[in-house]
CSV table of C-alpha atoms in Angstrom, one decimal:
chain,number,residue,atom,x,y,z
A,1486,MET,CA,27.9,-3.8,17.3
A,1487,PRO,CA,30.7,-5.7,18.9
A,1488,GLY,CA,32.1,-8.8,17.5
A,1489,THR,CA,32.3,-10.1,14.1
A,1490,ALA,CA,29.5,-9.0,11.8
A,1491,PRO,CA,27.6,-11.4,9.6
A,1492,PRO,CA,28.1,-10.9,5.7
A,1493,LEU,CA,26.2,-8.0,4.4
A,1494,ARG,CA,23.1,-8.9,2.3
A,1495,ARG,CA,23.3,-7.0,-0.9
A,1496,THR,CA,19.5,-7.1,-1.2
A,1497,VAL,CA,19.5,-4.6,1.6
A,1498,ALA,CA,22.8,-2.7,1.5
A,1499,GLY,CA,22.8,-2.1,-2.3
A,1500,PRO,CA,19.8,-0.1,-2.5
A,1501,LEU,CA,20.4,1.8,0.6
A,1502,LEU,CA,23.8,2.8,-0.5
A,1503,VAL,CA,22.5,3.8,-4.0
A,1504,LEU,CA,20.1,6.1,-2.1
A,1505,ALA,CA,22.9,7.6,-0.1
A,1506,PHE,CA,24.9,8.3,-3.2
A,1507,ALA,CA,22.0,10.0,-4.9
A,1508,SER,CA,20.4,11.8,-1.9
A,1509,TYR,CA,23.2,12.9,0.3
A,1510,ALA,CA,25.7,14.6,-1.7
A,1511,ALA,CA,25.1,17.8,0.4
A,1512,LEU,CA,24.3,18.1,4.2
A,1513,ALA,CA,25.2,21.7,5.3
A,1514,LEU,CA,26.6,24.9,4.3
A,1515,PHE,CA,29.9,26.3,5.6
A,1516,SER,CA,31.8,29.5,4.9
A,1517,GLY,CA,34.6,29.7,2.4
A,1518,ILE,CA,34.9,28.1,-1.0
A,1519,ASP,CA,36.1,24.8,0.6
A,1520,ARG,CA,33.0,24.7,2.9
A,1521,ALA,CA,30.7,25.8,0.1
A,1522,SER,CA,31.9,22.9,-2.0
A,1523,GLU,CA,29.9,20.4,0.2
A,1524,THR,CA,26.8,21.6,-1.5
A,1525,GLN,CA,28.5,22.5,-4.8
A,1526,PRO,CA,30.7,19.6,-5.8
A,1527,ASP,CA,32.0,21.5,-8.9
A,1528,LEU,CA,33.8,23.8,-6.5
A,1529,ALA,CA,35.8,21.0,-5.2
A,1530,LYS,CA,37.8,21.1,-8.3
A,1531,LYS,CA,38.8,24.8,-7.8
A,1532,VAL,CA,40.2,24.2,-4.2
A,1533,PRO,CA,43.9,23.7,-4.0
A,1534,ARG,CA,44.6,20.3,-2.8
A,1535,LEU,CA,46.8,21.5,0.1
A,1536,LEU,CA,43.8,23.6,1.2
A,1537,ALA,CA,41.0,21.1,0.5
A,1538,SER,CA,39.1,19.4,3.2
A,1539,GLU,CA,35.4,19.5,2.8
A,1540,ALA,CA,36.2,19.6,-0.9
A,1541,LEU,CA,37.7,16.1,-0.7
A,1542,ARG,CA,34.4,14.7,0.9
A,1543,SER,CA,32.1,16.7,-1.4
A,1544,GLY,CA,34.1,15.3,-4.4
A,1545,GLY,CA,34.0,11.9,-3.0
A,1546,ARG,CA,30.3,12.1,-2.6
A,1547,ALA,CA,29.9,13.3,-6.3
A,1548,ALA,CA,32.0,10.4,-7.5
A,1549,LEU,CA,30.0,7.9,-5.7
A,1550,GLY,CA,26.8,9.4,-7.2
A,1551,THR,CA,28.1,9.0,-10.7
A,1552,GLY,CA,29.5,5.6,-10.1
A,1553,ASN,CA,33.1,6.6,-10.2
A,1554,THR,CA,34.2,4.1,-7.5
A,1555,ALA,CA,37.9,4.5,-8.1
A,1556,GLN,CA,37.8,8.4,-7.6
A,1557,ALA,CA,35.5,8.0,-4.7
A,1558,LEU,CA,38.1,5.7,-3.0
A,1559,GLN,CA,40.9,8.0,-3.6
A,1560,LEU,CA,39.2,11.1,-2.3
A,1561,GLY,CA,37.9,9.0,0.6
A,1562,GLU,CA,41.5,7.9,1.6
A,1563,SER,CA,42.7,11.5,1.1
A,1564,ALA,CA,39.8,12.8,3.3
A,1565,VAL,CA,40.7,10.3,6.0
A,1566,ARG,CA,44.4,11.5,6.0
A,1567,ASP,CA,43.2,15.2,6.1
A,1568,ALA,CA,40.7,14.9,8.7
A,1569,PRO,CA,40.9,11.3,10.4
A,1570,LEU,CA,38.6,12.3,13.4
A,1571,ASP,CA,35.9,13.7,11.1
A,1572,PRO,CA,33.2,10.9,10.9
A,1573,ALA,CA,32.2,12.1,7.3
A,1574,SER,CA,35.7,11.2,6.1
A,1575,THR,CA,35.7,7.7,7.4
A,1576,ALA,CA,32.1,7.3,6.3
A,1577,LEU,CA,33.0,8.3,2.9
A,1578,LEU,CA,35.9,5.9,2.7
A,1579,GLY,CA,33.5,3.1,3.9
A,1580,ALA,CA,30.9,3.9,1.1
A,1581,ALA,CA,33.6,3.8,-1.4
A,1582,LEU,CA,35.1,0.6,-0.2
A,1583,LEU,CA,31.7,-1.1,-0.1
A,1584,SER,CA,30.9,0.2,-3.7
A,1585,GLY,CA,34.3,-1.1,-4.8
A,1586,GLY,CA,33.4,-4.8,-3.5
A,1587,ASP,CA,35.4,-4.6,-0.3
A,1588,PRO,CA,32.8,-5.2,2.5
A,1589,GLY,CA,35.3,-6.1,5.1
A,1590,GLY,CA,37.2,-2.9,4.6
A,1591,ALA,CA,33.9,-1.0,4.5
A,1592,ASP,CA,32.8,-2.5,7.7
A,1593,ARG,CA,36.0,-1.6,9.5
A,1594,ALA,CA,35.6,2.0,8.3
A,1595,PHE,CA,32.0,2.3,9.2
A,1596,ARG,CA,32.6,0.9,12.6
A,1597,ILE,CA,35.2,3.7,13.2
A,1598,ALA,CA,32.9,6.4,11.7
A,1599,ALA,CA,30.1,5.2,14.1
A,1600,GLN,CA,32.4,5.6,17.1
A,1601,LEU,CA,33.2,9.2,15.9
A,1602,GLY,CA,29.8,10.3,15.3
A,1603,TRP,CA,26.2,9.1,14.1
A,1604,ARG,CA,24.8,12.0,12.2
A,1605,VAL,CA,26.5,11.0,8.8
A,1606,PRO,CA,23.9,9.6,6.6
A,1607,TYR,CA,26.2,6.9,5.0
A,1608,THR,CA,27.0,5.7,8.5
A,1609,GLN,CA,23.2,5.5,9.3
A,1610,LEU,CA,22.3,3.7,6.2
A,1611,TYR,CA,25.1,1.1,6.6
A,1612,MET,CA,24.2,0.4,10.3
A,1613,MET,CA,20.6,0.3,9.4
A,1614,ALA,CA,21.3,-2.4,6.8
A,1615,ARG,CA,23.4,-4.3,9.3
A,1616,ALA,CA,20.6,-4.3,11.8
A,1617,LEU,CA,18.2,-5.5,9.1
A,1618,ASP,CA,20.5,-8.3,8.2
A,1619,ILE,CA,20.3,-9.7,11.7
A,1620,GLY,CA,16.7,-8.9,12.3
A,1621,ASP,CA,17.1,-6.2,14.7
A,1622,TYR,CA,14.3,-4.1,13.4
A,1623,ARG,CA,14.1,-2.0,16.6
A,1624,ILE,CA,17.8,-0.6,16.1
A,1625,ALA,CA,17.2,-0.3,12.3
A,1626,ALA,CA,14.2,1.8,13.0
A,1627,MET,CA,16.2,4.2,15.2
A,1628,ARG,CA,18.6,4.6,12.2
A,1629,LEU,CA,15.7,5.2,9.9
A,1630,ASP,CA,14.4,7.8,12.3
A,1631,ALA,CA,17.7,9.5,12.3
A,1632,LEU,CA,17.7,9.7,8.5
A,1633,ALA,CA,14.3,11.0,8.2
A,1634,ARG,CA,15.0,13.7,10.7
A,1635,GLN,CA,17.9,14.9,8.7
A,1636,ASN,CA,16.1,14.6,5.2
A,1637,PRO,CA,12.4,14.4,5.0
A,1638,ALA,CA,12.6,13.5,1.4
A,1639,THR,CA,13.5,9.9,2.4
A,1640,LEU,CA,9.8,9.4,3.3
A,1641,ASN,CA,9.2,9.0,-0.5
A,1642,ASP,CA,11.9,6.3,-1.0
A,1643,ARG,CA,10.4,2.9,-0.6
A,1644,ARG,CA,13.8,1.3,-0.7
A,1645,LEU,CA,14.2,2.6,2.9
A,1646,PHE,CA,10.7,1.9,4.1
A,1647,ASP,CA,9.8,-1.4,2.4
A,1648,PRO,CA,11.9,-3.5,4.9
A,1649,PHE,CA,9.8,-2.2,7.6
A,1650,GLU,CA,6.4,-1.8,6.1
A,1651,ARG,CA,6.4,-5.2,4.5
A,1652,SER,CA,6.8,-7.4,7.6
A,1653,ALA,CA,4.9,-7.5,11.0
A,1654,PRO,CA,8.1,-7.0,13.1
A,1655,GLY,CA,9.2,-4.2,10.8
A,1656,ARG,CA,5.9,-2.4,11.2
A,1657,ALA,CA,5.9,-2.9,15.0
A,1658,ALA,CA,9.3,-1.3,15.2
A,1659,LEU,CA,8.4,1.6,12.9
A,1660,ALA,CA,5.2,2.2,14.8
A,1661,GLU,CA,7.2,2.3,18.0
A,1662,ARG,CA,9.4,4.9,16.7
A,1663,LEU,CA,6.4,7.0,15.3
A,1664,ALA,CA,4.8,6.7,18.8
A,1665,ALA,CA,7.8,9.0,20.0
A,1666,ASN,CA,6.3,11.7,17.8
A,1667,PRO,CA,9.2,12.4,15.6
A,1668,PRO,CA,9.0,15.6,13.5
A,1669,TRP,CA,8.3,13.6,10.4
A,1670,LEU,CA,5.3,11.8,11.9
A,1671,ARG,CA,2.7,14.2,10.2
A,1672,ASP,CA,4.4,14.0,6.8
A,1673,TYR,CA,4.5,10.2,7.1
A,1674,ALA,CA,0.8,10.3,7.6
A,1675,MET,CA,-0.1,12.8,5.0
A,1676,GLN,CA,2.2,12.3,1.9
A,1677,VAL,CA,0.2,9.5,0.4
A,1678,ALA,CA,-1.1,11.3,-2.7
A,1679,ASP,CA,1.4,9.4,-4.9
A,1680,LEU,CA,1.9,6.3,-3.2
A,1681,PRO,CA,0.9,3.1,-5.2
A,1682,ALA,CA,-1.8,0.9,-4.0
A,1683,ASP,CA,0.6,-1.7,-2.3
A,1684,ARG,CA,2.5,1.0,-0.5
A,1685,LEU,CA,-0.7,2.7,0.6
A,1686,ALA,CA,-1.7,-0.7,2.0
A,1687,GLN,CA,1.5,-0.9,3.9
A,1688,ARG,CA,1.3,2.7,5.2
A,1689,TYR,CA,-2.2,1.9,6.5
A,1690,ALA,CA,-1.0,-1.3,8.4
A,1691,VAL,CA,1.7,0.9,10.2
A,1692,LEU,CA,-0.8,3.7,10.9
A,1693,THR,CA,-3.2,1.1,12.3
A,1694,THR,CA,-0.6,-0.4,14.5
A,1695,LEU,CA,0.3,3.0,15.7
A,1696,ALA,CA,-3.3,3.8,16.7
A,1697,ALA,CA,-3.6,0.6,18.6
A,1698,SER,CA,-0.6,1.5,20.6
A,1699,GLY,CA,-2.3,4.7,21.8
A,1700,ARG,CA,-0.6,7.3,19.6
A,1701,GLN,CA,-3.0,9.3,17.4
A,1702,VAL,CA,-1.7,11.6,14.6
A,1703,GLY,CA,-4.9,13.6,14.7
A,1704,CYS,CA,-8.0,14.2,12.7
A,1705,THR,CA,-6.6,16.4,10.1
A,1706,PRO,CA,-3.5,14.6,9.2
A,1707,ILE,CA,-5.1,11.2,9.0
A,1708,GLY,CA,-7.7,12.6,6.5
A,1709,ALA,CA,-5.3,12.2,3.7
A,1710,PRO,CA,-4.7,8.4,3.8
A,1711,VAL,CA,-8.3,7.9,4.7
A,1712,SER,CA,-9.4,9.8,1.5
A,1713,ARG,CA,-7.0,7.5,-0.5
A,1714,LEU,CA,-8.4,4.4,1.0
A,1715,ILE,CA,-12.0,5.6,0.2
A,1716,ALA,CA,-11.1,6.4,-3.3
A,1717,GLN,CA,-9.9,2.7,-3.8
A,1718,GLY,CA,-13.1,1.4,-2.3
A,1719,ALA,CA,-11.5,0.2,1.1
A,1720,ILE,CA,-14.4,1.8,3.1
A,1721,GLU,CA,-14.0,-0.4,6.3
A,1722,ASP,CA,-10.3,0.3,6.3
A,1723,ALA,CA,-11.0,4.0,5.9
A,1724,ALA,CA,-13.4,4.0,8.8
A,1725,ARG,CA,-11.1,2.1,11.0
A,1726,LEU,CA,-8.1,4.4,10.4
A,1727,TRP,CA,-10.2,7.6,10.6
A,1728,ARG,CA,-11.8,6.6,14.0
A,1729,GLY,CA,-8.5,5.2,15.3
A,1730,HIS,CA,-6.6,8.4,14.9
A,1731,CYS,CA,-9.6,11.0,15.3
A,1732,PRO,CA,-10.9,10.6,18.8
A,1733,VAL,CA,-13.7,13.1,18.3
A,1734,ALA,CA,-14.8,11.4,15.1
A,1735,ALA,CA,-14.9,8.1,17.0
A,1736,ALA,CA,-17.2,9.6,19.5
A,1737,GLY,CA,-19.8,10.8,16.9
A,1738,LEU,CA,-21.1,10.5,13.3
A,1739,LEU,CA,-20.1,14.1,12.4
A,1740,TYR,CA,-16.9,15.9,13.0
A,1741,ASP,CA,-16.7,19.2,14.8
A,1742,GLY,CA,-20.4,19.9,14.7
A,1743,SER,CA,-19.7,22.8,17.0
A,1744,PHE,CA,-17.2,24.5,14.7
A,1745,SER,CA,-14.8,24.9,17.5
A,1746,ALA,CA,-11.9,23.5,15.4
A,1747,ALA,CA,-13.2,25.1,12.1
A,1748,SER,CA,-10.9,27.2,9.9
A,1749,LEU,CA,-11.9,29.0,6.8
A,1750,ASP,CA,-8.6,28.1,5.1
A,1751,GLN,CA,-8.7,24.4,6.0
A,1752,SER,CA,-7.8,22.2,3.0
A,1753,GLU,CA,-5.8,19.3,4.5
A,1754,SER,CA,-8.8,16.9,5.4
A,1755,GLU,CA,-11.9,16.2,3.5
A,1756,PHE,CA,-13.3,15.0,7.0
A,1757,ALA,CA,-13.1,18.5,8.5
A,1758,TRP,CA,-15.3,21.4,7.4
A,1759,THR,CA,-14.2,22.8,4.1
A,1760,PHE,CA,-15.3,26.1,3.2
A,1761,ILE,CA,-15.9,26.8,-0.5
A,1762,GLY,CA,-14.5,30.3,-1.1
A,1763,GLN,CA,-16.4,32.5,-3.4
A,1764,SER,CA,-16.3,36.2,-4.2
A,1765,ASP,CA,-20.1,36.7,-3.7
A,1766,VAL,CA,-20.3,34.9,-0.4
A,1767,SER,CA,-18.8,35.9,3.0
A,1768,VAL,CA,-18.4,33.6,5.9
A,1769,VAL,CA,-17.3,34.6,9.4
A,1770,ILE,CA,-16.7,32.3,12.2
A,1771,GLU,CA,-17.7,33.9,15.5
A,1772,PRO,CA,-17.9,32.6,19.1
A,1773,ALA,CA,-21.1,31.1,20.2
A,1774,ALA,CA,-22.9,31.5,23.5
A,1775,ASN,CA,-21.3,28.2,24.8
A,1776,PRO,CA,-17.6,28.4,24.3
A,1777,PRO,CA,-15.4,26.8,22.8
A,1778,ALA,CA,-18.3,26.4,20.3
A,1779,HIS,CA,-18.5,28.7,17.4
A,1780,GLN,CA,-21.3,29.8,14.8
A,1781,LEU,CA,-21.1,30.8,11.2
A,1782,VAL,CA,-22.4,34.1,9.9
A,1783,ILE,CA,-23.1,34.0,6.2
A,1784,ASP,CA,-24.0,36.7,3.6
A,1785,SER,CA,-24.5,36.1,-0.1
A,1786,SER,CA,-24.9,38.6,-2.8
A,1787,ALA,CA,-25.1,35.8,-5.4
A,1788,SER,CA,-28.0,35.5,-7.8
A,1789,GLN,CA,-28.1,31.8,-7.4
A,1790,GLN,CA,-27.7,29.1,-4.6
A,1791,ARG,CA,-24.2,28.7,-3.5
A,1792,GLN,CA,-22.7,25.7,-1.5
A,1793,VAL,CA,-20.8,27.3,1.5
A,1794,LEU,CA,-19.3,24.3,3.4
A,1795,ARG,CA,-19.1,20.6,3.4
A,1796,GLN,CA,-17.4,17.6,5.0
A,1797,LEU,CA,-17.2,13.9,4.1
A,1798,VAL,CA,-18.8,11.3,6.5
A,1799,LEU,CA,-18.5,7.6,6.7
A,1800,LEU,CA,-21.9,6.1,7.7
A,1801,PRO,CA,-23.4,2.6,7.9
A,1802,GLN,CA,-26.5,2.2,5.8
A,1803,GLY,CA,-29.7,3.6,7.4
A,1804,ARG,CA,-31.7,6.8,8.1
A,1805,TYR,CA,-30.2,9.8,9.6
A,1806,ARG,CA,-31.3,13.2,11.0
A,1807,LEU,CA,-29.1,16.1,10.1
A,1808,SER,CA,-30.1,19.2,12.3
A,1809,TRP,CA,-28.7,22.6,13.2
A,1810,GLN,CA,-29.5,25.6,15.2
A,1811,SER,CA,-30.6,28.9,13.4
A,1812,ASP,CA,-33.3,31.4,14.1
A,1813,ALA,CA,-36.4,31.5,12.1
A,1814,GLU,CA,-35.3,34.0,9.5
A,1815,SER,CA,-31.8,32.4,9.0
A,1816,GLY,CA,-33.2,28.8,8.7
A,1817,ASN,CA,-35.3,29.8,5.7
A,1818,GLN,CA,-32.2,30.7,3.8
A,1819,VAL,CA,-30.4,27.4,4.5
A,1820,MET,CA,-30.5,24.2,2.4
A,1821,ALA,CA,-28.9,20.9,3.6
A,1822,GLN,CA,-26.9,18.7,1.2
A,1823,PHE,CA,-26.3,15.1,1.3
A,1824,ASN,CA,-24.4,13.9,-1.8
A,1825,CYS,CA,-22.1,11.4,-3.3
A,1826,ALA,CA,-20.0,14.2,-5.1
A,1827,PRO,CA,-18.5,17.0,-3.1
A,1828,ALA,CA,-19.8,19.7,-5.5
A,1829,GLY,CA,-23.1,17.9,-5.7
A,1830,SER,CA,-26.1,20.4,-6.4
A,1831,GLU,CA,-28.9,18.5,-4.8
A,1832,ALA,CA,-30.3,20.3,-1.8
A,1833,ILE,CA,-33.0,19.6,0.8
A,1834,ALA,CA,-35.2,22.0,2.4
A,1835,PRO,CA,-35.3,21.8,6.2
A,1836,SER,CA,-38.2,21.9,8.6
A,1837,ARG,CA,-38.1,23.7,11.9
A,1838,ASP,CA,-38.9,22.7,15.6
A,1839,ALA,CA,-39.9,26.0,17.2
A,1840,ALA,CA,-39.3,24.7,20.7
A,1841,SER,CA,-35.7,23.7,20.1
A,1842,ARG,CA,-34.9,26.3,17.4
A,1843,ARG,CA,-33.5,23.5,15.4
A,1844,TRP,CA,-33.8,22.9,11.7
A,1845,ALA,CA,-33.6,19.4,10.3
A,1846,VAL,CA,-33.7,17.1,7.3
A,1847,THR,CA,-33.8,13.3,7.2
A,1848,VAL,CA,-31.5,11.5,4.8
A,1849,THR,CA,-30.8,8.0,3.9
A,1850,MET,CA,-27.4,6.3,3.6
A,1851,ASP,CA,-27.6,3.6,0.9
A,1852,ARG,CA,-25.3,1.8,-1.4
A,1853,ALA,CA,-25.2,4.6,-4.1
A,1854,CYS,CA,-21.7,5.6,-2.8
A,1855,PRO,CA,-19.5,4.6,-0.1
A,1856,ALA,CA,-19.3,7.9,1.8
A,1857,ARG,CA,-21.3,11.1,1.6
A,1858,TRP,CA,-20.7,14.8,1.7
A,1859,ILE,CA,-22.7,16.7,4.1
A,1860,GLY,CA,-23.0,20.3,3.4
A,1861,PHE,CA,-24.9,23.5,3.5
A,1862,ALA,CA,-26.0,25.8,0.6
A,1863,ILE,CA,-27.4,29.4,0.9
A,1864,LYS,CA,-30.1,30.7,-1.1
A,1865,PRO,CA,-29.7,33.8,-3.5
A,1866,GLY,CA,-29.1,37.1,-1.6
A,1867,ALA,CA,-29.2,35.6,1.9
A,1868,GLY,CA,-27.9,37.8,4.5
A,1869,ASN,CA,-27.0,37.5,8.3
A,1870,VAL,CA,-27.5,33.7,8.1
A,1871,ARG,CA,-26.5,31.9,11.3
A,1872,ILE,CA,-25.6,28.3,11.5
A,1873,ALA,CA,-24.5,26.6,14.9
A,1874,ASP,CA,-24.4,23.3,16.7
A,1875,VAL,CA,-24.7,20.9,13.7
A,1876,ARG,CA,-25.7,17.2,14.7
A,1877,LEU,CA,-26.1,14.0,12.8
A,1878,ASP,CA,-28.1,11.3,14.6
A,1879,ARG,CA,-29.7,8.0,13.7
A,1880,ALA,CA,-33.3,8.5,12.7
A,1881,ALA,CA,-36.1,6.3,14.2
């Protein structure tokens, strides 16, 4: 950034650099004791000063992390004298100067560090804070992207993401970076289990903006935030996010009725088929007569009815017809399920249309729960049961 920079806002820079001190004490492993000291700060004390190089930077980062600004400044100055062209040296000095209350000196050091190289997290954090200070969210998002690429753990720190997720221009800039499909996009969508309600709402807003731009993260990854929204009762938001990022879901009421995307070990999304592993029931996914569709072949040695698979569906209120293809013998062994709870035991016996070889049940979506689990259960001792081409349609 050429020219004189505006004063650094402590509300932005303070938390960012605290994060840097805590999270970026180690970036890579090198050979030798001096190089190893980058990830093992205690080793820095064992390196003779005349031979120390990385040990200076490692020790400086450790000192910043413990709040020892004086020692960090001393080591930062030594690191610059030792390796003035190493951007990590100048960045360490900048962080120490800023921590010591010298924003002008810190700015000069960070500008030199930026000219030498951009991969050092301290430099990225500082330049991101400066961009936020002047409202340049696009540049700030580029810095955030670089940080997340180097350390995916930053996704969990709201001090980094709040400046973007809490404002409309910030969300737009963040969505623009996500639209470029960075390697952390999938984690950004899926790592929501521990997010507080306010941050989940912010994540929803960014992902909705992303879908509106034409970039979709896919049916499986988006299932995680959709499930959280459903648990909080935000059904309309959940439906909008699900259909915005899962084109196949947007095209119909049921996802993957042909089992073409089914996987027996799928556990990431409640909106894809989930198979319930049980020692007395075996399930095999085989190619069907009309590729890429597949069919299920199920055998049970259980002495009681077993739920075999299920998926969560979001439906408007009304009556629906759930149907599937099975031969006459197989169909008699299958029970349909349409429950509020994933492991609900209520099952419905289907009827068969001989002409279409389809079995079907009619179910009603009411206000009993915001979403329903569609599933299939197998009667005791059933063998060679085949299920294919599952459909869910509005009933007359």
